[in-house]
PDB file of C-alpha atoms in Angstrom:
ATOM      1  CA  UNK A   1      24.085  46.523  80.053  1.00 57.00           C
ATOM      2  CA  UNK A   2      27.596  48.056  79.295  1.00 56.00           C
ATOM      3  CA  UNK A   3      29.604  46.221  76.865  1.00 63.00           C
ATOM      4  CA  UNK A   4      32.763  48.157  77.459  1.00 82.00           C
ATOM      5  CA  UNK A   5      34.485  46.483  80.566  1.00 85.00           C
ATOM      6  CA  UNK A   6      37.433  47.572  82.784  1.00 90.00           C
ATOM      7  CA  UNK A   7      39.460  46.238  85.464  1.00 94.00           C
ATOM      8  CA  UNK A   8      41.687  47.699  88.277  1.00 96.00           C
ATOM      9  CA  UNK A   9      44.319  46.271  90.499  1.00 97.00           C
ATOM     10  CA  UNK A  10      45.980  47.550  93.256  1.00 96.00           C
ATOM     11  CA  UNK A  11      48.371  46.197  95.785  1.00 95.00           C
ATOM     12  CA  UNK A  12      48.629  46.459  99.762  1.00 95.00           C
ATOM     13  CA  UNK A  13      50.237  45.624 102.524  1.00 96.00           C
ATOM     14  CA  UNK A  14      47.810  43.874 105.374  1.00 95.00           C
ATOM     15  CA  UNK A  15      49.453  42.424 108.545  1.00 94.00           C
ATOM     16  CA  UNK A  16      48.599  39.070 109.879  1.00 92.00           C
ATOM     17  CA  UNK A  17      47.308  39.411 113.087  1.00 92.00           C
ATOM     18  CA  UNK A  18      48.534  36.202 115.018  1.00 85.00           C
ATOM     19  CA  UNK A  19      50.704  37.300 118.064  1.00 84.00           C
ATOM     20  CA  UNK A  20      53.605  39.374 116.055  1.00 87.00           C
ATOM     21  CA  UNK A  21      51.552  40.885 113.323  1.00 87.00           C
ATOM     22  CA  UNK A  22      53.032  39.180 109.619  1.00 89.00           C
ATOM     23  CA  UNK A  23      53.446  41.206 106.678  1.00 92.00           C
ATOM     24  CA  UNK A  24      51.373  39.833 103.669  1.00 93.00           C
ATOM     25  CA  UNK A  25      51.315  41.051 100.245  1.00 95.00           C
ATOM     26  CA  UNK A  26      47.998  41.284  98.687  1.00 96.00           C
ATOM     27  CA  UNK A  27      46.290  42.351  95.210  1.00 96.00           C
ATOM     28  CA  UNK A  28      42.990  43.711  95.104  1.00 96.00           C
ATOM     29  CA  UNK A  29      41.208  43.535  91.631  1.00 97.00           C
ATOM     30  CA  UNK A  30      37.844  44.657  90.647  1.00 96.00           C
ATOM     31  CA  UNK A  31      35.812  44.383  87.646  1.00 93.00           C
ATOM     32  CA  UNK A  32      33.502  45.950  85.846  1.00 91.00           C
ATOM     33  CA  UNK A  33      32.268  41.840  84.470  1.00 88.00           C
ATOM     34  CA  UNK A  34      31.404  41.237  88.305  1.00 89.00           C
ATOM     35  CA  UNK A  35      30.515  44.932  89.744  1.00 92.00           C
ATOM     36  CA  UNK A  36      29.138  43.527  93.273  1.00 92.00           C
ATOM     37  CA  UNK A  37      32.434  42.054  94.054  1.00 94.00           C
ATOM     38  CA  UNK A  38      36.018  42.373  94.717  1.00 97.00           C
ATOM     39  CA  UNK A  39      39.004  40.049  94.857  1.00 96.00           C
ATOM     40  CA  UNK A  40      41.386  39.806  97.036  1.00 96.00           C
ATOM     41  CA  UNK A  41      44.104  37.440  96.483  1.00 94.00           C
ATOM     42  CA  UNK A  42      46.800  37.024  99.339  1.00 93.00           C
ATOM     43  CA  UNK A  43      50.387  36.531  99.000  1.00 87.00           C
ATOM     44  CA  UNK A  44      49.803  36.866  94.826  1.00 77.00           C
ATOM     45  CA  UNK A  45      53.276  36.141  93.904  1.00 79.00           C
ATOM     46  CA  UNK A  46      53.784  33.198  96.339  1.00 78.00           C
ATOM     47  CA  UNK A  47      53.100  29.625  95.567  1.00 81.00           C
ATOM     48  CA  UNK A  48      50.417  29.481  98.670  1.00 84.00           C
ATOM     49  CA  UNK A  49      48.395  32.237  97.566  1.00 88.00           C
ATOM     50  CA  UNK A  50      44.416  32.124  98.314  1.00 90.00           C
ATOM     51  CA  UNK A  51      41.545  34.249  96.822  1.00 92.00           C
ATOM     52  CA  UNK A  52      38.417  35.818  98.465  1.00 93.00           C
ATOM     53  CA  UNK A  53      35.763  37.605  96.995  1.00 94.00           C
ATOM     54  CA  UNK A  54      33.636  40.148  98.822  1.00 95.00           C
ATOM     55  CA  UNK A  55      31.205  42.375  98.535  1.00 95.00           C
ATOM     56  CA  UNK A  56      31.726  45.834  97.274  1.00 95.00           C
ATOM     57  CA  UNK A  57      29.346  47.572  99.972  1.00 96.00           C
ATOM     58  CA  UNK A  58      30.690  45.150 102.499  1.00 96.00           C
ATOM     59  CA  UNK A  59      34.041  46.229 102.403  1.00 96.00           C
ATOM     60  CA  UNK A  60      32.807  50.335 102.287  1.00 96.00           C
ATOM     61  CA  UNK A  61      30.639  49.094 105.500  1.00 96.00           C
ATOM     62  CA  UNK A  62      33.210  47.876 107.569  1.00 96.00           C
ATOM     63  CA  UNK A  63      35.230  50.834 106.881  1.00 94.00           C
ATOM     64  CA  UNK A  64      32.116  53.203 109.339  1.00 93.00           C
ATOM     65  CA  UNK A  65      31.591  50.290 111.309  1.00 94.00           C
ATOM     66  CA  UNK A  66      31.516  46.264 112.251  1.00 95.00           C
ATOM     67  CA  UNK A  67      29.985  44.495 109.136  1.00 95.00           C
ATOM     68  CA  UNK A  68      29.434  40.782 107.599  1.00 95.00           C
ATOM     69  CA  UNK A  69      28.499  37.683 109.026  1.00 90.00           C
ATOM     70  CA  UNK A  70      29.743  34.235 109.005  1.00 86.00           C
ATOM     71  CA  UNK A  71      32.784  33.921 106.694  1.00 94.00           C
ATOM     72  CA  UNK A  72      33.938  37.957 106.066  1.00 95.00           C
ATOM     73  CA  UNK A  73      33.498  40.128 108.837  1.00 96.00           C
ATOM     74  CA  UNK A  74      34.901  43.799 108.976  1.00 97.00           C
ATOM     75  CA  UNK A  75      35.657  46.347 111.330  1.00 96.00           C
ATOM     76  CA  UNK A  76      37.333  49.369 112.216  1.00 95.00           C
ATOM     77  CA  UNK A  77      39.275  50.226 114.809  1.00 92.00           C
ATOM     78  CA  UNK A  78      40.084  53.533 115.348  1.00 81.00           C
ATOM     79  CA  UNK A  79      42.345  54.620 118.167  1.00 79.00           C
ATOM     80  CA  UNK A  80      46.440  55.548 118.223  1.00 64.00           C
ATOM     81  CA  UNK A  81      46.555  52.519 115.291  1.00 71.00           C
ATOM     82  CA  UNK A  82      43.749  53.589 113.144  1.00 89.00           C
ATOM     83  CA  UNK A  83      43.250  50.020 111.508  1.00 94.00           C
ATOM     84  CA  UNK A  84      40.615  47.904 109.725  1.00 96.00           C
ATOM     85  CA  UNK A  85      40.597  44.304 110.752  1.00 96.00           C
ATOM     86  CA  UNK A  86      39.520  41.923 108.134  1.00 96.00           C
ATOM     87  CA  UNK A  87      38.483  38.519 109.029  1.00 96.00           C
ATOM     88  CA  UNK A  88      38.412  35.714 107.125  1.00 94.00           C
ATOM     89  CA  UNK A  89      36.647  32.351 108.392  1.00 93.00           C
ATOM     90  CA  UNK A  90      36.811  28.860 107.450  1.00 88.00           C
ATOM     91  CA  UNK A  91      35.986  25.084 108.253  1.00 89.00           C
ATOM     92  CA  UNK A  92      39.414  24.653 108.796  1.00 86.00           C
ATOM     93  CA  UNK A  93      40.454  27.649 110.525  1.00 87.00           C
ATOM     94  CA  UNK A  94      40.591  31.777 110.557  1.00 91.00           C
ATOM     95  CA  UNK A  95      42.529  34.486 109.942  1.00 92.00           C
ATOM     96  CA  UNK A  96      42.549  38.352 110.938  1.00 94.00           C
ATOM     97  CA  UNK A  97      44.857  40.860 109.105  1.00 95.00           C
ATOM     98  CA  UNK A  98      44.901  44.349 109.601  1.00 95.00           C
ATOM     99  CA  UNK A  99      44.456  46.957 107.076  1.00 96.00           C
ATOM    100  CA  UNK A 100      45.616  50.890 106.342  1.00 95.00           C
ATOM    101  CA  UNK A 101      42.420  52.538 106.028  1.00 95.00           C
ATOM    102  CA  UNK A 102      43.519  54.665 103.441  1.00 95.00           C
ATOM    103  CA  UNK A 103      44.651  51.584 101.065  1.00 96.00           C
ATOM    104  CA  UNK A 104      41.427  50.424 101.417  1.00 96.00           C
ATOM    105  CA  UNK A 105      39.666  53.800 100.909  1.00 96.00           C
ATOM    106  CA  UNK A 106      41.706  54.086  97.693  1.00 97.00           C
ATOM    107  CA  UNK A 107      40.726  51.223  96.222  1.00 97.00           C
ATOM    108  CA  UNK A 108      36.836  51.551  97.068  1.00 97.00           C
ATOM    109  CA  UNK A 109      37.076  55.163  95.220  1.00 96.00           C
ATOM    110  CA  UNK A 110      38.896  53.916  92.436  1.00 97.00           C
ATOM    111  CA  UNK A 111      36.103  51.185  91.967  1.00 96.00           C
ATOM    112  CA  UNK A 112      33.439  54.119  92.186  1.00 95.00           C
ATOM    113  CA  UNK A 113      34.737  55.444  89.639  1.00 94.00           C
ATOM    114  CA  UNK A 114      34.498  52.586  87.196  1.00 92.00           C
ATOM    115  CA  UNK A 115      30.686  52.045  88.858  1.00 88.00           C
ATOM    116  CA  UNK A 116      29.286  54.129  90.706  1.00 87.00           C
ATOM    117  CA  UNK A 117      27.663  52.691  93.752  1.00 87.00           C
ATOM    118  CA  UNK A 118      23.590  52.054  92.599  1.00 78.00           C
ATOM    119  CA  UNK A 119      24.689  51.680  89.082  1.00 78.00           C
ATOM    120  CA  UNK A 120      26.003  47.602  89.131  1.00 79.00           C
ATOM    121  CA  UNK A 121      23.049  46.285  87.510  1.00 77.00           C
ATOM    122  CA  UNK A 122      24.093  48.304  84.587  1.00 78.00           C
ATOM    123  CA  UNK A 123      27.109  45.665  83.820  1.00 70.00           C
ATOM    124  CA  UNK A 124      25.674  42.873  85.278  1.00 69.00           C
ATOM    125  CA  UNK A 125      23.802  40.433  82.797  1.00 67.00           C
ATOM    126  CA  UNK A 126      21.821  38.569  85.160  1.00 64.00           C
ATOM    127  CA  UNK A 127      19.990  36.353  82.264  1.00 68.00           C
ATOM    128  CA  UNK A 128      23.395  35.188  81.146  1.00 65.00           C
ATOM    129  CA  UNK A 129      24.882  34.418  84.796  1.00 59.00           C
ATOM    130  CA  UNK A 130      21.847  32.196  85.164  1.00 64.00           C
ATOM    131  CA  UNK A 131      22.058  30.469  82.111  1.00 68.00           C
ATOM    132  CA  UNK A 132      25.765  29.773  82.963  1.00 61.00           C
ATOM    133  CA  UNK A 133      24.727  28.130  86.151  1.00 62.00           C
ATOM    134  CA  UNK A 134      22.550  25.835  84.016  1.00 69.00           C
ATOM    135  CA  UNK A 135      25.322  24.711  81.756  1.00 71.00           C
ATOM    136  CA  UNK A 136      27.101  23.970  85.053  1.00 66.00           C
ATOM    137  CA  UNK A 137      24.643  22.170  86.449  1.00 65.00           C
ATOM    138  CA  UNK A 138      24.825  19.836  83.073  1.00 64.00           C
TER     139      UNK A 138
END
């Protein structure tokens, strides 16, 4: 395992896709700690905001084509708008925003380059994740 870990931010624009699309702010961030996943935390300087973490190879899926099931799902759609919809669900509700391609294309290469894709279990200590779950469970 690497002991040397990294982290990268970005920020983006997504719109909210509920009638007249809704500019919202949001931060990605990705670490080399939790390789499989990024963060993405909407309206980050607002006193609302909300996290979600997804999958790495989830998010480079549903660049090429519809991906995830149940709570994530990603797609692109690519005509005049050129667009990736992210979709968020919950108990209480969903939401869709659409995404710049590009932004998100960015990111993902920017995250390959701090791991490359095949190489995650190389920061990940699985033996210590578990034995944090126990303490949790305690």
């Amino acid at each position: 395992m690497s002991s040397e870990h990294s982290e990268i931010r970005s920020a983006a624009m997504f719109d909210l896709l509920a009638g007249t699309p809704v500019a919202v702010e949001v931060e990605f961030s990705y670490s080399t700690r939790d390789p499989y996943a990024i963060h993405v935390l909407f309206n980050p300087y607002g006193d609302q905001s909300v996290q979600w973490i997804l999958a790495r190879d989830l998010l480079a899926d549903g660049l090429l084509a519809e991906a995830g099931e149940g709570d994530v799902r990603i797609w692109p759609v690519m005509d005049e708008l050129d667009v990736v919809v992210l979709e968020f669900s919950t108990p209480a509700g969903q939401a869709r925003f659409g995404a710049d391609p590009e932004d998100l294309v960015d990111f993902l290469n920017e995250t390959y380059e701090l791991v490359e894709p095949g190489q995650e279990s190389r920061w990940f200590d699985f033996d210590q994740e578990l034995a944090l779950l126990g303490e949790a469970k305690q």
